[in-house]
mmCIF file of C-alpha atoms in Angstrom:
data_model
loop_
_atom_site.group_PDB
_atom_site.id
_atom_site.type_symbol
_atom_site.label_atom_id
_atom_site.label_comp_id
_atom_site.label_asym_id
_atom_site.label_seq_id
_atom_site.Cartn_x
_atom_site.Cartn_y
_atom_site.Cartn_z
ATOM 1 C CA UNK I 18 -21.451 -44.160 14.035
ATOM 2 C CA UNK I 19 -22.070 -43.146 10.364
ATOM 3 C CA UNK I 20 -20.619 -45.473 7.803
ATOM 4 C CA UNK I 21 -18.449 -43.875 5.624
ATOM 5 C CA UNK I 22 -20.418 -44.061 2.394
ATOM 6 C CA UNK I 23 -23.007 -42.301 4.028
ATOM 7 C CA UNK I 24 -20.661 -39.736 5.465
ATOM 8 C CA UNK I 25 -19.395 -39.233 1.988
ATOM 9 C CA UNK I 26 -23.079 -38.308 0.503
ATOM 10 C CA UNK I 27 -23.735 -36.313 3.554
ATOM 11 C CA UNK I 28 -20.726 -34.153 2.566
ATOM 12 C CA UNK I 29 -21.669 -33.842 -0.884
ATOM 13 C CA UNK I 30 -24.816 -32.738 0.339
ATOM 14 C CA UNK I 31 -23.299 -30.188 2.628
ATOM 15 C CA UNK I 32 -21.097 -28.521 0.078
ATOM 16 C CA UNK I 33 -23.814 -28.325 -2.377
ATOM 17 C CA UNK I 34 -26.102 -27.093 -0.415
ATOM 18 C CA UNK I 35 -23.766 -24.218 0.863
ATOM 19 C CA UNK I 36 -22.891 -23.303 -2.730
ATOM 20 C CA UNK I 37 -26.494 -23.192 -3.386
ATOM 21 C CA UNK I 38 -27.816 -21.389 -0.126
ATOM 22 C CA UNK I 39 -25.032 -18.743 -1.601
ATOM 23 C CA UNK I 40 -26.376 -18.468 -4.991
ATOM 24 C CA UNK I 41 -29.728 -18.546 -3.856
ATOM 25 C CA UNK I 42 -29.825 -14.652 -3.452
ATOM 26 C CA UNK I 43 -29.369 -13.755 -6.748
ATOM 27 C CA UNK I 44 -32.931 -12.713 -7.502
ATOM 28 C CA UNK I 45 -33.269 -10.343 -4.058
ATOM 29 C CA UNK I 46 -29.807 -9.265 -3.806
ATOM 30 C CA UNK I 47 -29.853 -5.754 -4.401
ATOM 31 C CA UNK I 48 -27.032 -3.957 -3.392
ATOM 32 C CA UNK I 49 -24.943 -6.804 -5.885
ATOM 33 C CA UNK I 50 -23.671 -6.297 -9.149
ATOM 34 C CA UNK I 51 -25.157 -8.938 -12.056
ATOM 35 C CA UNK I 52 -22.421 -10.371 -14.464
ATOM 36 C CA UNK I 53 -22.778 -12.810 -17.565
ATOM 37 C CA UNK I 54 -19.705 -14.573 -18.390
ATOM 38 C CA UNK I 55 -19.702 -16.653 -21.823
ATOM 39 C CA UNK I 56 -16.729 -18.216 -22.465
ATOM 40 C CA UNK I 57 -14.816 -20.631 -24.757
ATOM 41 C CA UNK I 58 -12.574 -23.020 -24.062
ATOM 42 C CA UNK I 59 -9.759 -25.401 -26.471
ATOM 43 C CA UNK I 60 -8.049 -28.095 -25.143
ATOM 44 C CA UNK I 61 -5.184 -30.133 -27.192
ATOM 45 C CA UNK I 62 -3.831 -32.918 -26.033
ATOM 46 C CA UNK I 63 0.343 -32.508 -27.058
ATOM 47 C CA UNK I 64 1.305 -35.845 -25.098
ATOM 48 C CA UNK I 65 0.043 -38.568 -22.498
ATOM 49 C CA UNK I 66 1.163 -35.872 -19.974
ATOM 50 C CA UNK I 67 0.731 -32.340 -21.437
ATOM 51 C CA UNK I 68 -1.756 -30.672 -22.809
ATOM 52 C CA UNK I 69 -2.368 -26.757 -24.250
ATOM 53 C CA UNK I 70 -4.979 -24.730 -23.042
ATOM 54 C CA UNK I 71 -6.337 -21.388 -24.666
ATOM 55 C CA UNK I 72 -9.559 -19.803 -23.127
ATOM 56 C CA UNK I 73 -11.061 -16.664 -23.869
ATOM 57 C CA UNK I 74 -14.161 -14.689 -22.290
ATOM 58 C CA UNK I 75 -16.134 -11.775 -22.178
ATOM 59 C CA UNK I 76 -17.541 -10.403 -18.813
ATOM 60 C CA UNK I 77 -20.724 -8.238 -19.295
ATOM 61 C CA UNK I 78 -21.152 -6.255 -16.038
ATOM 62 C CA UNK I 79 -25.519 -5.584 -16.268
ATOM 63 C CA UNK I 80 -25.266 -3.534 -13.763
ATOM 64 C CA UNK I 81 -22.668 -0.764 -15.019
ATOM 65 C CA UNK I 82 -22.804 -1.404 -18.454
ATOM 66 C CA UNK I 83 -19.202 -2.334 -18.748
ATOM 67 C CA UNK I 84 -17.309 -5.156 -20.484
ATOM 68 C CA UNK I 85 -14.210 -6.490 -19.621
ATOM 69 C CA UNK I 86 -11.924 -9.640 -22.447
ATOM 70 C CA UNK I 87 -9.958 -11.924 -21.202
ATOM 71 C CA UNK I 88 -7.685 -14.120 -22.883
ATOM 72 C CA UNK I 89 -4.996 -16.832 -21.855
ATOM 73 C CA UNK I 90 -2.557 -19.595 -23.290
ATOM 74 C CA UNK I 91 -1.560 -22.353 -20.688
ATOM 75 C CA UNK I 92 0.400 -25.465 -20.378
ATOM 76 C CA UNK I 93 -0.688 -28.723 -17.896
ATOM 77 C CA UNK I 94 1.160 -31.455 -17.314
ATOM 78 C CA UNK I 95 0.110 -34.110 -15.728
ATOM 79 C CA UNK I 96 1.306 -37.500 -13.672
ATOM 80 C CA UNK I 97 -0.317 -41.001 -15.014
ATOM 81 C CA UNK I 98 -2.656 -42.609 -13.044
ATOM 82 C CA UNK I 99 -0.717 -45.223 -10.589
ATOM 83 C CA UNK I 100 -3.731 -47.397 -9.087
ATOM 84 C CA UNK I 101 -6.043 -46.813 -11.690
ATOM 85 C CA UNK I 102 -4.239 -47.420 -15.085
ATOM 86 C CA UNK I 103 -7.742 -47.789 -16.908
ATOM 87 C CA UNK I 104 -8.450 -44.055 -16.915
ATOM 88 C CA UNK I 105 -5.496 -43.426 -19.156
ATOM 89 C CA UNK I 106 -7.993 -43.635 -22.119
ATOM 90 C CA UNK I 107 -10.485 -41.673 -20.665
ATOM 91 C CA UNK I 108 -11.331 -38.324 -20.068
ATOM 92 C CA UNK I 109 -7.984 -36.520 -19.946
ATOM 93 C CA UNK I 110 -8.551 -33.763 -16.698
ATOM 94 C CA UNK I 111 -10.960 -35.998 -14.678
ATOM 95 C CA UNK I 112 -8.418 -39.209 -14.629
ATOM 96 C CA UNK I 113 -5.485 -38.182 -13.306
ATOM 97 C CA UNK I 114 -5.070 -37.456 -9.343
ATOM 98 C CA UNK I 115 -2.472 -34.686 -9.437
ATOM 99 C CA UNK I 116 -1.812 -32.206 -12.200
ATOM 100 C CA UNK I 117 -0.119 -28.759 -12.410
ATOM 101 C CA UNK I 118 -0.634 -25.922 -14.811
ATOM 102 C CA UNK I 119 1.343 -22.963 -15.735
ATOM 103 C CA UNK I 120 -0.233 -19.828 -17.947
ATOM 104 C CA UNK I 121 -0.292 -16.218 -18.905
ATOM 105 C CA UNK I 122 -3.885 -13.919 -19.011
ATOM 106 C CA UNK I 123 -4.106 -11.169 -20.488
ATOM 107 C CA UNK I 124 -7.164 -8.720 -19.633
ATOM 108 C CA UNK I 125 -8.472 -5.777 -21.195
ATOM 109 C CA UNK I 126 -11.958 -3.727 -21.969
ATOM 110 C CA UNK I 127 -12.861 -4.088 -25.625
ATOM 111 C CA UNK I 128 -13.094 -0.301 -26.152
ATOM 112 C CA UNK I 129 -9.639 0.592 -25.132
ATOM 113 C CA UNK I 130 -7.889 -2.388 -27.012
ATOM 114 C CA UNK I 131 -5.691 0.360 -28.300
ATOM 115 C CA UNK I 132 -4.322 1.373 -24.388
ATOM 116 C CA UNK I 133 -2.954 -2.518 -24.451
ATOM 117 C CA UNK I 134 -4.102 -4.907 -21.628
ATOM 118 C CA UNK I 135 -5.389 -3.480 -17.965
ATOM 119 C CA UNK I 136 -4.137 -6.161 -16.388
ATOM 120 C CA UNK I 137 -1.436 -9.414 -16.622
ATOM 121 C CA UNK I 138 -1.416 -12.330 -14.827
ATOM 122 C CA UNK I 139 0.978 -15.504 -14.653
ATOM 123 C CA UNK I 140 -0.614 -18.289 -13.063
ATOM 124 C CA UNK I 141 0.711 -21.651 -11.575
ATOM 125 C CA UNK I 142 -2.093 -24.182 -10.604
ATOM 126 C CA UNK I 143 -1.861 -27.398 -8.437
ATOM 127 C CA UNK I 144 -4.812 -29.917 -8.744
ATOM 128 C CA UNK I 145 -5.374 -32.509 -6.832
ATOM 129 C CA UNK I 146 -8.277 -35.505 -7.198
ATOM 130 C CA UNK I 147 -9.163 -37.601 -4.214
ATOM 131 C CA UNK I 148 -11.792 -40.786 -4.944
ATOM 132 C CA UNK I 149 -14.739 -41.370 -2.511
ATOM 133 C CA UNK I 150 -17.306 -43.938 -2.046
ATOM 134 C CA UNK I 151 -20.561 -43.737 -4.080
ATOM 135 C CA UNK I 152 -18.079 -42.424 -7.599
ATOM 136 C CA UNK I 153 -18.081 -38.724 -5.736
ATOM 137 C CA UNK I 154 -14.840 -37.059 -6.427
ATOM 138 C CA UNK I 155 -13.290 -34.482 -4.159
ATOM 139 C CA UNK I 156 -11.217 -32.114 -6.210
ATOM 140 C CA UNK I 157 -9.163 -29.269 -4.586
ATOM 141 C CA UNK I 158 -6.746 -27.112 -6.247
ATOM 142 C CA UNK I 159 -4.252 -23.796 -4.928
ATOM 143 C CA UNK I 160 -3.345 -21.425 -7.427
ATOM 144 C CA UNK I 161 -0.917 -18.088 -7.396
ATOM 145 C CA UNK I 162 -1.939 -14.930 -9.479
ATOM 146 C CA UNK I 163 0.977 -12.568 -10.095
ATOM 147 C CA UNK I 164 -0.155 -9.927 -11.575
ATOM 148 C CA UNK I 165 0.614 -6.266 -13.163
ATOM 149 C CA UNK I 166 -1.499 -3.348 -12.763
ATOM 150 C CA UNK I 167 0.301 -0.578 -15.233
ATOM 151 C CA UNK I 168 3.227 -1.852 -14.020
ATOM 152 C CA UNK I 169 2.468 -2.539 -10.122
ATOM 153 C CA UNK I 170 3.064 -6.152 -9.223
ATOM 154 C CA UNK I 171 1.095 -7.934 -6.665
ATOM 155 C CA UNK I 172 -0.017 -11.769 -5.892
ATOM 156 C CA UNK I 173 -3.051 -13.465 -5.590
ATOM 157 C CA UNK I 174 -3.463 -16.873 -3.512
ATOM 158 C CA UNK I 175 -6.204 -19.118 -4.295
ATOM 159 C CA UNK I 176 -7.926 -22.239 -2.724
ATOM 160 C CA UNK I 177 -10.250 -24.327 -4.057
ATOM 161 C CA UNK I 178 -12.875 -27.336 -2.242
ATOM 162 C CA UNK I 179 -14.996 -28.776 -4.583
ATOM 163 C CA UNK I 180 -17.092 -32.223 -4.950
ATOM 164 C CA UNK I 181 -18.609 -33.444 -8.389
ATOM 165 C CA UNK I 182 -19.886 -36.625 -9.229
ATOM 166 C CA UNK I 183 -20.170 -38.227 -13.168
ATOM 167 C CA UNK I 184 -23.804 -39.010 -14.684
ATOM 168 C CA UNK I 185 -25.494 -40.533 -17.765
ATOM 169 C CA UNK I 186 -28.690 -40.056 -18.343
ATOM 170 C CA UNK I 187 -30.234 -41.183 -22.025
ATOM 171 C CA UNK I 188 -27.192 -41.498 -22.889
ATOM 172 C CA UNK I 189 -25.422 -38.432 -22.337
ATOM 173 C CA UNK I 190 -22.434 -37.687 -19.552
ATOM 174 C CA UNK I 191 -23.066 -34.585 -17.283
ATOM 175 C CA UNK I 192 -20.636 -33.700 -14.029
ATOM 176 C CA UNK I 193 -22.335 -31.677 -11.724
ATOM 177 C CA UNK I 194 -20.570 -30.281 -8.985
ATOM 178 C CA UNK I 195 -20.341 -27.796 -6.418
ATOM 179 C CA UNK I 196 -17.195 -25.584 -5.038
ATOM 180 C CA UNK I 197 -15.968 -22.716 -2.856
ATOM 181 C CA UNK I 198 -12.681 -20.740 -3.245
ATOM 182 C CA UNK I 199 -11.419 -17.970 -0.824
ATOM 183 C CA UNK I 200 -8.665 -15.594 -2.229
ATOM 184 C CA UNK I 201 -5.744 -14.038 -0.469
ATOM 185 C CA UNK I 202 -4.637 -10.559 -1.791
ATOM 186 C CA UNK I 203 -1.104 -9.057 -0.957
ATOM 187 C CA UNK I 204 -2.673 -5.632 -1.829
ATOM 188 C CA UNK I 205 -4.606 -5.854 1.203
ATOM 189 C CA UNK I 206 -2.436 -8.636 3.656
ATOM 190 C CA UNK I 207 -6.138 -10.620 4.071
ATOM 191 C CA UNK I 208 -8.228 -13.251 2.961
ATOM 192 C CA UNK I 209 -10.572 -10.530 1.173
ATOM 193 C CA UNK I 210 -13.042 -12.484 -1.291
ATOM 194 C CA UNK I 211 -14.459 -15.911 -1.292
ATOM 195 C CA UNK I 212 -16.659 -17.185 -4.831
ATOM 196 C CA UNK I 213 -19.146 -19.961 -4.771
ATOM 197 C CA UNK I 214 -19.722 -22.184 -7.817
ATOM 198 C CA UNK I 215 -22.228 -24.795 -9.164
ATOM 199 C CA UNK I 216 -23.078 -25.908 -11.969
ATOM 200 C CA UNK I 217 -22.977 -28.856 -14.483
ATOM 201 C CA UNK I 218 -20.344 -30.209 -17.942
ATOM 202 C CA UNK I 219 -22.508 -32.053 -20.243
ATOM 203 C CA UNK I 220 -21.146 -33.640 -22.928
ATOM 204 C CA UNK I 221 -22.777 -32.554 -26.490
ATOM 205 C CA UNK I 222 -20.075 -35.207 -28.562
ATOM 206 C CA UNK I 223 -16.886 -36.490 -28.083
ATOM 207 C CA UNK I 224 -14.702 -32.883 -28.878
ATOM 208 C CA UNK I 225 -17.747 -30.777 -27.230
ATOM 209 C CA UNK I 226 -19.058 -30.406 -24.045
ATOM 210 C CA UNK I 227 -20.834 -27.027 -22.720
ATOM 211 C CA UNK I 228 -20.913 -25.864 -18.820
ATOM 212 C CA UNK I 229 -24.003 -23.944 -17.818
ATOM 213 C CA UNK I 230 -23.447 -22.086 -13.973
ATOM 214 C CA UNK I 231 -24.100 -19.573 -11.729
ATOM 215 C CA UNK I 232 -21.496 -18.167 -8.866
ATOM 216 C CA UNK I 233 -21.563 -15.663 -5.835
ATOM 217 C CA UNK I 234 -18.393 -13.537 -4.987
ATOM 218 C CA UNK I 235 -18.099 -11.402 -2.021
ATOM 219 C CA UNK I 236 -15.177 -9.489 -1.384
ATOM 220 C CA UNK I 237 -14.408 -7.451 1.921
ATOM 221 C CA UNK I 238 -12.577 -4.760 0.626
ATOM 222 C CA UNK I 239 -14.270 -3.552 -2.441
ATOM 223 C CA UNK I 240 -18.171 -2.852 -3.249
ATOM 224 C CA UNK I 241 -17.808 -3.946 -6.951
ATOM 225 C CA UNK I 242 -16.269 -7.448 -5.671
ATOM 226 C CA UNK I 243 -19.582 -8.518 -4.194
ATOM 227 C CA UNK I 244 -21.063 -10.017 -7.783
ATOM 228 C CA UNK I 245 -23.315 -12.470 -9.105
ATOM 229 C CA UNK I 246 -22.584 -14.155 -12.031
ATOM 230 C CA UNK I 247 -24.396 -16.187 -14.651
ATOM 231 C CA UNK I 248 -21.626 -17.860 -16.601
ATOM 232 C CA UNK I 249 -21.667 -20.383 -20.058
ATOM 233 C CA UNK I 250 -18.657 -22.596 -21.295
ATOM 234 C CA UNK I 251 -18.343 -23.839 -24.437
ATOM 235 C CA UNK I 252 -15.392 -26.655 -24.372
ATOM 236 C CA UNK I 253 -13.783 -27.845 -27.131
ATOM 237 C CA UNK I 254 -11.547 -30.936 -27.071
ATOM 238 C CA UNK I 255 -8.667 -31.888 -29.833
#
């Protein structure tokens, strides 16, 4: 029987290698449309349990030529660590084992700022962090999108799986990981788009850290959902 430490890697190894084999047709894929994401992210810490969140981004669509902002304000709160009451100094998202998060996004395309925001969104997140052997964390989180086209509400569930694991090399702290979502729409009644992820925080100082990655989304029920995106995250932390 496999011993669970080795199980553990061999999952790791699984979901990576899924994420990957999904990304991996970026370069021959093409019948896909080709995004580039940069982003920036602020994080301020308002207690030991909640903490503000702003993020803004611009997606550059390659392939039509289009742009699309996004920007968002949210608030996480967070339990304290019960069995591990060392972390509570330590990195603020990647210590604590459950964690919710409540936020409005905006959306709009920069040249038609003056036609206010195609699309709103509330969100409400639940994150949850389970420990493994070997220092590999599984992370999974469900999120609700309720959101306003013009005026026409619909909702958006969300699942995450991911699995990321905390290096230092020379000196510096880098978290790759890997992750798959699928996404229910009420517009359509199905589970209509799924998006693979991987890619890798490193840590420039203490209030910086970038996140290089590249993702896959396929979506059933619409042409333009089936993307592939280059994406780069600048974090700051207060």
């Amino acid at each position: 029987m496999r011993s669970l430490p080795n199980l553990t890697s061999y999952c790791f190894l699984v979901l990576a290698l899924a994420a990957l084999a999904a990304l991996a047709g970026l370069a021959r894929a093409e019948d896909r449309e080709r995004e580039f994401v940069p982003e920036l992210n602020a994080y301020a810490k308002l207690s030991d349990r909640t903490r503000l969140f702003v993020l803004g981004d611009l997606t550059r669509n390659t392939t039509a030529g289009a742009t699309e902002g996004e920007f968002g304000v949210h608030l996480d709160y967070t339990l304290k660590p019960i069995f591990r009451p060392e972390l509570h100094d330590a990195d603020w998202e990647r210590n604590r084992y459950l964690w919710t998060r409540v936020g409005y996004v905006a959306l709009s395309t920069p040249d038609e700022r003056s036609s206010g925001p195609t699309e709103r969104r509330g969100i409400i997140e639940l994150t949850g962090r389970i420990p493994l052997p070997q220092e590999v964390w599984l992370v999974q989180r469900a999120r609700v999108d309720l959101r306003d086209f013009g005026g026409e509400s619909s909702q958006r569930y969300r699942y995450r799986l991911g699995v990321e694991r905390e290096f230092t090399v020379s000196g510096v702290v880098m978290v790759p990981y890997a992750q798959a979502e699928i996404f229910y729409d009420t517009r359509f009644d199905s589970w209509n788009r799924q998006l693979y992820q991987a890619g890798a925080e490193i840590e420039l100082s203490k209030r910086w850290r970038i996140e290089p990655y590249l993702a896959r989304q396929n979506d059933s029920r619409s042409t333009s959902g089936n993307v592939d995106r280059a994406g780069l995250v600048l974090k700051y932390y207060h």
